[in-house]
PDB file of C-alpha atoms in Angstrom:
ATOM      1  CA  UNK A  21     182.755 173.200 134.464  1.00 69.00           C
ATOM      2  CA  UNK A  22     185.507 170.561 133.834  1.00 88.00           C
ATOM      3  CA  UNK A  23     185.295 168.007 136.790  1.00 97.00           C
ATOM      4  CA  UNK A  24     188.768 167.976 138.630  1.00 98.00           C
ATOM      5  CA  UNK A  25     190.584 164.913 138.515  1.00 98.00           C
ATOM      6  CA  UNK A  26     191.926 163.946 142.142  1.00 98.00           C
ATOM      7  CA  UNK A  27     194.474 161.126 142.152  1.00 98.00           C
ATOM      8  CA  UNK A  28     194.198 158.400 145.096  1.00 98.00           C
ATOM      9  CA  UNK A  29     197.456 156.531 146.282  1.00 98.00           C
ATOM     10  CA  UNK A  30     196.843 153.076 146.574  1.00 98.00           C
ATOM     11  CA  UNK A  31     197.944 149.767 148.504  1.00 96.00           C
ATOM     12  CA  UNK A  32     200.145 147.345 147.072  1.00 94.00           C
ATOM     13  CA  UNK A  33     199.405 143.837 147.727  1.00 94.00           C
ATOM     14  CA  UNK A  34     201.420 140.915 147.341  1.00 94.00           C
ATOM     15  CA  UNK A  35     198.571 138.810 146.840  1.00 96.00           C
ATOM     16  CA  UNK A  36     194.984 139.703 146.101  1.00 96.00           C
ATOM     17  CA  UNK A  37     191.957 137.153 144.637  1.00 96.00           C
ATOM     18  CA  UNK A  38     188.747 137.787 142.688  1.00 95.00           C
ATOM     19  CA  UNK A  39     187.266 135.547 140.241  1.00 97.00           C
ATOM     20  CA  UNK A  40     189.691 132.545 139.636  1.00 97.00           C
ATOM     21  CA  UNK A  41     192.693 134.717 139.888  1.00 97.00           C
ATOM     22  CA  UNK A  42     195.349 135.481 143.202  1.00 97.00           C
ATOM     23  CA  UNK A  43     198.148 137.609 142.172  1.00 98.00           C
ATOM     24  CA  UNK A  44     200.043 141.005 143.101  1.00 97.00           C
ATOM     25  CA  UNK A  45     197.509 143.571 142.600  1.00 97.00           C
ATOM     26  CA  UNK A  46     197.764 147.577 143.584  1.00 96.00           C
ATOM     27  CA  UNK A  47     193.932 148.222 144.873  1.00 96.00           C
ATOM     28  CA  UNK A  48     191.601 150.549 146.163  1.00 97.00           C
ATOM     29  CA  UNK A  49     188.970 150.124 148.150  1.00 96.00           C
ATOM     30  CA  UNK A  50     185.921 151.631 146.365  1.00 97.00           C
ATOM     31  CA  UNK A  51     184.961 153.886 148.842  1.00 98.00           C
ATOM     32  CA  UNK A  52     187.650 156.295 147.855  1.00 98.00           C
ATOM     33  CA  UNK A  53     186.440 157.226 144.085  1.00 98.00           C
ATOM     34  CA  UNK A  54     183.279 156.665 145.239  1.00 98.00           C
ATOM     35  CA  UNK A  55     183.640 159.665 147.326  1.00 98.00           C
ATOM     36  CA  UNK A  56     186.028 161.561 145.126  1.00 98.00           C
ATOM     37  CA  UNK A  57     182.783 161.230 142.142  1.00 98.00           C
ATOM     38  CA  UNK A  58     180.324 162.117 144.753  1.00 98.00           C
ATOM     39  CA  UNK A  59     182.046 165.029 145.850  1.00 98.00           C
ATOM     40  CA  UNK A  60     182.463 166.248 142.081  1.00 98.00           C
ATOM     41  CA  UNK A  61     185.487 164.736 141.149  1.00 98.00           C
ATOM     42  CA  UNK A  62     187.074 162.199 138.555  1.00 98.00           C
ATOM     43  CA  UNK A  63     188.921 159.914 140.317  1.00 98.00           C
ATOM     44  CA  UNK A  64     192.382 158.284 139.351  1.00 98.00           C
ATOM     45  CA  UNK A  65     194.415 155.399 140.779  1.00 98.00           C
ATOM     46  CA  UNK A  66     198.092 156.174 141.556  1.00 98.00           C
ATOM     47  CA  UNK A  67     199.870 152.985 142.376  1.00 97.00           C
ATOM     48  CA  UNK A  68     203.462 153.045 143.926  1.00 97.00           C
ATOM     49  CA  UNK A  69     206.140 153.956 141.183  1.00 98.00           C
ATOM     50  CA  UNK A  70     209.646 155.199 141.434  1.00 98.00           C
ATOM     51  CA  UNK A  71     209.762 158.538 143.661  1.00 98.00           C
ATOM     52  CA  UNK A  72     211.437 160.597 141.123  1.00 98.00           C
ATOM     53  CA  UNK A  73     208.062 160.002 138.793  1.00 98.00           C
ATOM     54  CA  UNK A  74     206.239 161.873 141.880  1.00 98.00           C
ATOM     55  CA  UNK A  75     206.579 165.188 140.673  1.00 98.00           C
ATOM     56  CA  UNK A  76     205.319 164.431 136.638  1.00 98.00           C
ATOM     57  CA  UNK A  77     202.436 162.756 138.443  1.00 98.00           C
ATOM     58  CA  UNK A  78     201.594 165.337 140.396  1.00 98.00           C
ATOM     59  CA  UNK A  79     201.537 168.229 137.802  1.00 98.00           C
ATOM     60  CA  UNK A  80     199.131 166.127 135.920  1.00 98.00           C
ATOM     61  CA  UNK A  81     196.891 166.632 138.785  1.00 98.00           C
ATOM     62  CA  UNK A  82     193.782 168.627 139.609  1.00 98.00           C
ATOM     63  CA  UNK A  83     194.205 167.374 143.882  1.00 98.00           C
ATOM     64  CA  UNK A  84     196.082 164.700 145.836  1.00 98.00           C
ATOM     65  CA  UNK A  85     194.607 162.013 147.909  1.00 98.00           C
ATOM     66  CA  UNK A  86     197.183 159.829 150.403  1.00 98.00           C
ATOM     67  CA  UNK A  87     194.802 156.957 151.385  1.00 98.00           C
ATOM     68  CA  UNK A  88     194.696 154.697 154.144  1.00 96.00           C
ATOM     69  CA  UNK A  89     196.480 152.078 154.998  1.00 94.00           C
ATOM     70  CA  UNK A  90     199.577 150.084 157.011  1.00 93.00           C
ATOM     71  CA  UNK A  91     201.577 151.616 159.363  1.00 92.00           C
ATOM     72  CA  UNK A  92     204.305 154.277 158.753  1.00 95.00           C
ATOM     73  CA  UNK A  93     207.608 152.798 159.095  1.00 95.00           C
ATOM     74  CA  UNK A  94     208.871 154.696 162.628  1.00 96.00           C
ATOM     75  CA  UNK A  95     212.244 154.902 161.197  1.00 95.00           C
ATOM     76  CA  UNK A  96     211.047 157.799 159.060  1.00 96.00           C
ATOM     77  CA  UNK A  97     210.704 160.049 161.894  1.00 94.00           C
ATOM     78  CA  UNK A  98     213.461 158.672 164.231  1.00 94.00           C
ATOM     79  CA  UNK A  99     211.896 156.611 166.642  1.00 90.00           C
ATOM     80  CA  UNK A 100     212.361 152.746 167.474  1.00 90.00           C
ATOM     81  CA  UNK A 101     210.092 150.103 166.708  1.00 88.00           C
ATOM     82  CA  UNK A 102     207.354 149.530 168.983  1.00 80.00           C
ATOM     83  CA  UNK A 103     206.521 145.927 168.870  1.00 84.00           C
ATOM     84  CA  UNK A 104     202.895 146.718 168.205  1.00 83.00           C
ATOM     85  CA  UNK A 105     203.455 148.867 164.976  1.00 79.00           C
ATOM     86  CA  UNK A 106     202.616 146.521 161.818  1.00 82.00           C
ATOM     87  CA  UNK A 107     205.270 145.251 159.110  1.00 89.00           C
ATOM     88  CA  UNK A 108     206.809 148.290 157.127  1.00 87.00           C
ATOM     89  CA  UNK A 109     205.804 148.946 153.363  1.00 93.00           C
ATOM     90  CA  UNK A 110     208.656 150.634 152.069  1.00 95.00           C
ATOM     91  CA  UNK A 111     207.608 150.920 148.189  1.00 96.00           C
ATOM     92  CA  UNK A 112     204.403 153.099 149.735  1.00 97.00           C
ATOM     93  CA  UNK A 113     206.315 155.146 152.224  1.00 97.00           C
ATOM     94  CA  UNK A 114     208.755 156.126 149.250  1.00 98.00           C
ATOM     95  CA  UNK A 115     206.437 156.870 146.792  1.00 98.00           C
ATOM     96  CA  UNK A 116     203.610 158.902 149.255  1.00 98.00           C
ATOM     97  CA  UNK A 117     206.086 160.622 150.675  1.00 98.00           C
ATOM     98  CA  UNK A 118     207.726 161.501 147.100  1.00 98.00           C
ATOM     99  CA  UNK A 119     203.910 162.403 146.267  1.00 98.00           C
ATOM    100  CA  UNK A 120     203.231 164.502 149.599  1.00 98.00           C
ATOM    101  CA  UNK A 121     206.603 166.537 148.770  1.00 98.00           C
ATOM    102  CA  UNK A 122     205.725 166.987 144.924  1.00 98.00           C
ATOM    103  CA  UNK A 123     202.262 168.369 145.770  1.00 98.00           C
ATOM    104  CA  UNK A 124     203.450 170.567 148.997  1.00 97.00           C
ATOM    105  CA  UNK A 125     205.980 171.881 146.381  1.00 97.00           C
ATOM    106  CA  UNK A 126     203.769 172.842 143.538  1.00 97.00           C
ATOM    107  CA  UNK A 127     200.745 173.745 145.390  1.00 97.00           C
ATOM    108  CA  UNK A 128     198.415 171.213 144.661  1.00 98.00           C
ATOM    109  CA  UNK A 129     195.514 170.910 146.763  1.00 98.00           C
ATOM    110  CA  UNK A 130     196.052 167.608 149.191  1.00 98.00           C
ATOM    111  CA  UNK A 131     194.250 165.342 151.182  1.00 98.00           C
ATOM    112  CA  UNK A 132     195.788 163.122 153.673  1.00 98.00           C
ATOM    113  CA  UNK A 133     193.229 160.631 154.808  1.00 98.00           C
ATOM    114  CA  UNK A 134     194.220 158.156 158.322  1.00 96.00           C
ATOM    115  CA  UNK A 135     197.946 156.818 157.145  1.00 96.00           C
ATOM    116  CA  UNK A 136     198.059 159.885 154.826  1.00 98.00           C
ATOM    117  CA  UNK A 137     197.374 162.484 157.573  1.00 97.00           C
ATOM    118  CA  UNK A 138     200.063 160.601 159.733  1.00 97.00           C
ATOM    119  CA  UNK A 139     202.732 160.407 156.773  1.00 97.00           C
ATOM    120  CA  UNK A 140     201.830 164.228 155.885  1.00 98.00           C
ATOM    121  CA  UNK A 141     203.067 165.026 159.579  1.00 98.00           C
ATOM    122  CA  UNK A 142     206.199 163.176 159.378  1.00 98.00           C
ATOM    123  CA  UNK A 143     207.190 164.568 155.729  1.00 98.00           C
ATOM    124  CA  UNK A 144     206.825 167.972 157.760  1.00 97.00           C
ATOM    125  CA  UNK A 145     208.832 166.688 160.241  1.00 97.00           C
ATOM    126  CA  UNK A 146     206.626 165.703 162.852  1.00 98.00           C
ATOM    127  CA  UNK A 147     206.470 162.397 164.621  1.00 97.00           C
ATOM    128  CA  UNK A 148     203.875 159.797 165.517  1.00 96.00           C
ATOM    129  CA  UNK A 149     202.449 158.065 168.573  1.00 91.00           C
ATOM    130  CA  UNK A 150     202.678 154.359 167.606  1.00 88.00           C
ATOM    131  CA  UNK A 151     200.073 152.689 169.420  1.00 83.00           C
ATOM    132  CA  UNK A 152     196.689 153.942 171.243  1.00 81.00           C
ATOM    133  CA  UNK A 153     194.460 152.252 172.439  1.00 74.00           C
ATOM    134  CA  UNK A 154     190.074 153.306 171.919  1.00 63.00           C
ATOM    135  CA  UNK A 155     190.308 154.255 168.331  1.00 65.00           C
ATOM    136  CA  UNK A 156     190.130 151.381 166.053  1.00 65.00           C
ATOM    137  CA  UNK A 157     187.074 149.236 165.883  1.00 69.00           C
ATOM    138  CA  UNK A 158     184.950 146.754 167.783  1.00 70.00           C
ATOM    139  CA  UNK A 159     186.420 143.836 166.468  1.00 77.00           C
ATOM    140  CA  UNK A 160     189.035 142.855 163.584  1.00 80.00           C
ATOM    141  CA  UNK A 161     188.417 144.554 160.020  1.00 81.00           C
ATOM    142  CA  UNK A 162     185.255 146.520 161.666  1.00 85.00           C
ATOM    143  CA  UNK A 163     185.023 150.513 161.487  1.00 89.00           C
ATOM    144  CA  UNK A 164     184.063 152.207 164.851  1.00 89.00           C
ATOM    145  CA  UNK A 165     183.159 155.374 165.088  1.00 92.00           C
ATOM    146  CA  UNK A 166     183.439 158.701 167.733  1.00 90.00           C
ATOM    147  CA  UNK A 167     183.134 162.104 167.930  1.00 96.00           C
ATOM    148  CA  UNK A 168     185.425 164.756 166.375  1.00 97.00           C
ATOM    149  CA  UNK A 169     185.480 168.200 167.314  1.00 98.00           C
ATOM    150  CA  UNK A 170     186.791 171.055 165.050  1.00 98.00           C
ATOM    151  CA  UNK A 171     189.599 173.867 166.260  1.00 98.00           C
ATOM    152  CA  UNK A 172     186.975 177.147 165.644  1.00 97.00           C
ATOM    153  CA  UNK A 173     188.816 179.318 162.918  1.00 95.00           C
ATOM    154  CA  UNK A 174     190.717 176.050 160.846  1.00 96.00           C
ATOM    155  CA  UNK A 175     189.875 174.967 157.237  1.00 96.00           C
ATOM    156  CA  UNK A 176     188.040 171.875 158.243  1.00 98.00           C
ATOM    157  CA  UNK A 177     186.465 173.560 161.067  1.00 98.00           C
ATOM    158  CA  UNK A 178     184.985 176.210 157.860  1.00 97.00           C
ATOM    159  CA  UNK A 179     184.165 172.234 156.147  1.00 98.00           C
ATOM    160  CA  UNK A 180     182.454 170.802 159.276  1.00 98.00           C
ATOM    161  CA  UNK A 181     181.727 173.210 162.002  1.00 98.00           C
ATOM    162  CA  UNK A 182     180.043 171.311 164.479  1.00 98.00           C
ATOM    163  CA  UNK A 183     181.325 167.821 166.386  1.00 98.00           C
ATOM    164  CA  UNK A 184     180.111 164.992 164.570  1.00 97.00           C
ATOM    165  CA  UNK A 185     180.264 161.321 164.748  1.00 96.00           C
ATOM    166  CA  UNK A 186     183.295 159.939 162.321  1.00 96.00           C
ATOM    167  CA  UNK A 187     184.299 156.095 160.723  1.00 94.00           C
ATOM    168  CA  UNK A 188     187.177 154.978 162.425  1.00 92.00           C
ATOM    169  CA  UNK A 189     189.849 152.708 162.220  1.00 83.00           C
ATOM    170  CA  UNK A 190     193.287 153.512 163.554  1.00 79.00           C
ATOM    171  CA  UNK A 191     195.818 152.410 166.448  1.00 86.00           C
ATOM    172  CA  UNK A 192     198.708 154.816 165.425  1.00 88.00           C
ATOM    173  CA  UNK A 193     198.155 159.306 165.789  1.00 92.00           C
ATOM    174  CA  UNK A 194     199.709 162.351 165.417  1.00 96.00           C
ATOM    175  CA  UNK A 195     202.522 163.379 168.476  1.00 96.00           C
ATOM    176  CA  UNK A 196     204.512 165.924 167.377  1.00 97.00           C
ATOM    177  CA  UNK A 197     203.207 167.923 164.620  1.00 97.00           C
ATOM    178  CA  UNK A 198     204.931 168.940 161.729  1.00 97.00           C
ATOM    179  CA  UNK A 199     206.489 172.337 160.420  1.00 96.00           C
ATOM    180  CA  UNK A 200     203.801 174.588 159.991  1.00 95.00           C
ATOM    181  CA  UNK A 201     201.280 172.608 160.816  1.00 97.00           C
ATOM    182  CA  UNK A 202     198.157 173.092 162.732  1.00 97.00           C
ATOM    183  CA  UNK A 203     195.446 171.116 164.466  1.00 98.00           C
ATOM    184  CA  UNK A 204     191.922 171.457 163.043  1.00 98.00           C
ATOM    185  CA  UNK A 205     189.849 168.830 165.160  1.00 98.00           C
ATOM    186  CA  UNK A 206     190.209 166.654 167.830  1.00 97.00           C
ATOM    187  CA  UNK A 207     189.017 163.808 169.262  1.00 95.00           C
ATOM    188  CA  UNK A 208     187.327 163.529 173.283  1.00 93.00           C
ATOM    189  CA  UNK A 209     190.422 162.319 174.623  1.00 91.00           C
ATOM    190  CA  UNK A 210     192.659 165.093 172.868  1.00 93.00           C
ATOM    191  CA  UNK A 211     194.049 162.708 170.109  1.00 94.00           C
ATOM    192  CA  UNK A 212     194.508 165.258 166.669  1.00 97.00           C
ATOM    193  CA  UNK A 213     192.035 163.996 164.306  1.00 97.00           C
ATOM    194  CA  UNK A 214     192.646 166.838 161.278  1.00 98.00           C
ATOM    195  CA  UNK A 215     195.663 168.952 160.797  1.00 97.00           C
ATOM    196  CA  UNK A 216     196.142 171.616 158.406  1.00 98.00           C
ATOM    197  CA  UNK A 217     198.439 174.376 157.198  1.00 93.00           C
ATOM    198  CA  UNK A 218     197.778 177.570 156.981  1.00 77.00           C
ATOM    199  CA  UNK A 219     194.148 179.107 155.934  1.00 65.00           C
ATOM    200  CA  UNK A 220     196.026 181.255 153.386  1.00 70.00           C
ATOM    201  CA  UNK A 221     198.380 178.947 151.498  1.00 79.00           C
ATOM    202  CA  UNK A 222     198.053 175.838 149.486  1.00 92.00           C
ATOM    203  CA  UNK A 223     195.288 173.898 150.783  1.00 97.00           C
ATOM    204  CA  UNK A 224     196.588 171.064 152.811  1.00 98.00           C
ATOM    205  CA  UNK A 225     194.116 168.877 155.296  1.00 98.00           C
ATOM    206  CA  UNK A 226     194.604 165.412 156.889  1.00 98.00           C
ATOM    207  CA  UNK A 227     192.120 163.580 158.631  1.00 98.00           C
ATOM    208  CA  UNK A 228     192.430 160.806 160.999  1.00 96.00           C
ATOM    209  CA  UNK A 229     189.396 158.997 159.957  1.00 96.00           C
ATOM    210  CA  UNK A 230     187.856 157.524 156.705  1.00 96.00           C
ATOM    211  CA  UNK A 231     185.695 160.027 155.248  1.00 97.00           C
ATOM    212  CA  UNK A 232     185.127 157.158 152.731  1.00 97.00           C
ATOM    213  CA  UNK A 233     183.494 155.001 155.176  1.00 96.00           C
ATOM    214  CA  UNK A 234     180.908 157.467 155.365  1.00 95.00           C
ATOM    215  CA  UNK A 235     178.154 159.477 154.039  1.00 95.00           C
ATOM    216  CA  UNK A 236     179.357 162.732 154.680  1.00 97.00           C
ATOM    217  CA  UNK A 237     181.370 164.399 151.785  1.00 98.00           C
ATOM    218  CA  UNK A 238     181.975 168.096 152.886  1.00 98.00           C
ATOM    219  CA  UNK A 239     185.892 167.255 153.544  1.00 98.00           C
ATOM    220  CA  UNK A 240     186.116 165.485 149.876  1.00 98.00           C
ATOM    221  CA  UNK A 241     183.881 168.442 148.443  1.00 98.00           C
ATOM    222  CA  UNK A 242     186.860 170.551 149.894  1.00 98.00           C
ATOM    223  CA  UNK A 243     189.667 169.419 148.603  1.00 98.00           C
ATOM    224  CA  UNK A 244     187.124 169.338 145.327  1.00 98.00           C
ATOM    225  CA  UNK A 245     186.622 173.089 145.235  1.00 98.00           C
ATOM    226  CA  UNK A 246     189.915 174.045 145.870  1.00 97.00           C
ATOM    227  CA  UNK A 247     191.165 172.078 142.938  1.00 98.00           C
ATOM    228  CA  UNK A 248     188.860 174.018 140.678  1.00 95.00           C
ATOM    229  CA  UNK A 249     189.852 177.118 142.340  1.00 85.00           C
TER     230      UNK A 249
END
């Protein structure tokens, strides 16, 4: 059987070094087609284009992955600035969201992971809670990590049915949730750590975590099997 091939949004960097070089650079870090292959997938880079391209891209697509990264600009659902939110980054907002709506739209199995789960809520219409404190990690740049438990009866909850320990690394979460949108896990102080549509549509999941931080690939082997499917 052909191996899907999941596309991965990534960051876009002003400035970026390896060897001699420093220059603008779109990057990945390697833990997401590291997980994408493990899980059974061929992995693909989608770098932040023009949103009307968001659509072709998509249809080219086995499966979706929003990545991780900076915070979602709060103007996107409404709300004022809270002076602990990071800088905006427009060019990613535009095109993730343009991606998110193109892959909603067609069908296209999706994958939200930490900034994507939060920017999948808003392009449903939801909002976000800009700053918590517990969930990123014990220092600067360091994943921490604390138990999730699943919503009995949800699509992750079918993925991973018992609590387990998860790679963290976030200060911003899910408030309102989007149009048709569920919960599927949850964190020990009630924070939504996966949300989902419907078990009988499109297959759409968001985690709050990085799945790609760990070892564990049943949410990546998924969104795998429901783009052969």
């Amino acid at each position: 059987m052909t191996a899907p091939l999941v596309g991965v949004s990534t960051y876009l960097e002003a400035s970026a070094r390896w060897g001699v070089w420093d220059l603008p650079a779109a990057l990945l870090p390697a833990g997401y087609p590291r997980l994408v292959q493990a899980a059974g997938g061929l992995a693909a880079m989608l770098p932040p284009d023009e949103p009307g391209r968001a659509a072709a891209v998509v249809s080219r697509l086995d499966a979706l992955v929003v990545a991780g990264g900076p915070d979602v600009d709060p103007a996107l659902y409404g709300a004022e600035r809270d002076p602990r939110t990071g800088p905006p980054a427009p060019e990613r907002d535009a095109w993730e969201l343009a991606l998110i709506r193109a892959a909603l739209a067609s069908g296209t199995p999706l994958l939200g992971i930490c900034r994507g789960m939060e920017l999948l809520n808003v392009a449903l219409g939801g909002s976000l809670r800009q700053h918590l404190d517990g969930h990123l990690g014990p220092d600067t740049g360091v994943f921490g990590e604390h138990l999730v438990k699943p919503v009995p009866g949800t699509r992750y909850a079918a993925l991973v049915p018992e609590a387990t320990s998860v790679p963290t690394y976030h200060h911003q979460a899910v408030d309102v949730l989007g149009d048709g949108l569920t919960a599927g896990a949850h964190s020990e102080d009630g924070t939504v750590e996966a949300l989902e549509t419907g078990t009988g549509g499109a297959w759409v999941l968001g985690v709050q975590w990085h799945p790609e931080m760990g070892a564990d690939t049943r949410v990546m082997a998924g969104l795998v099997t429901a783009a052969r499917g």
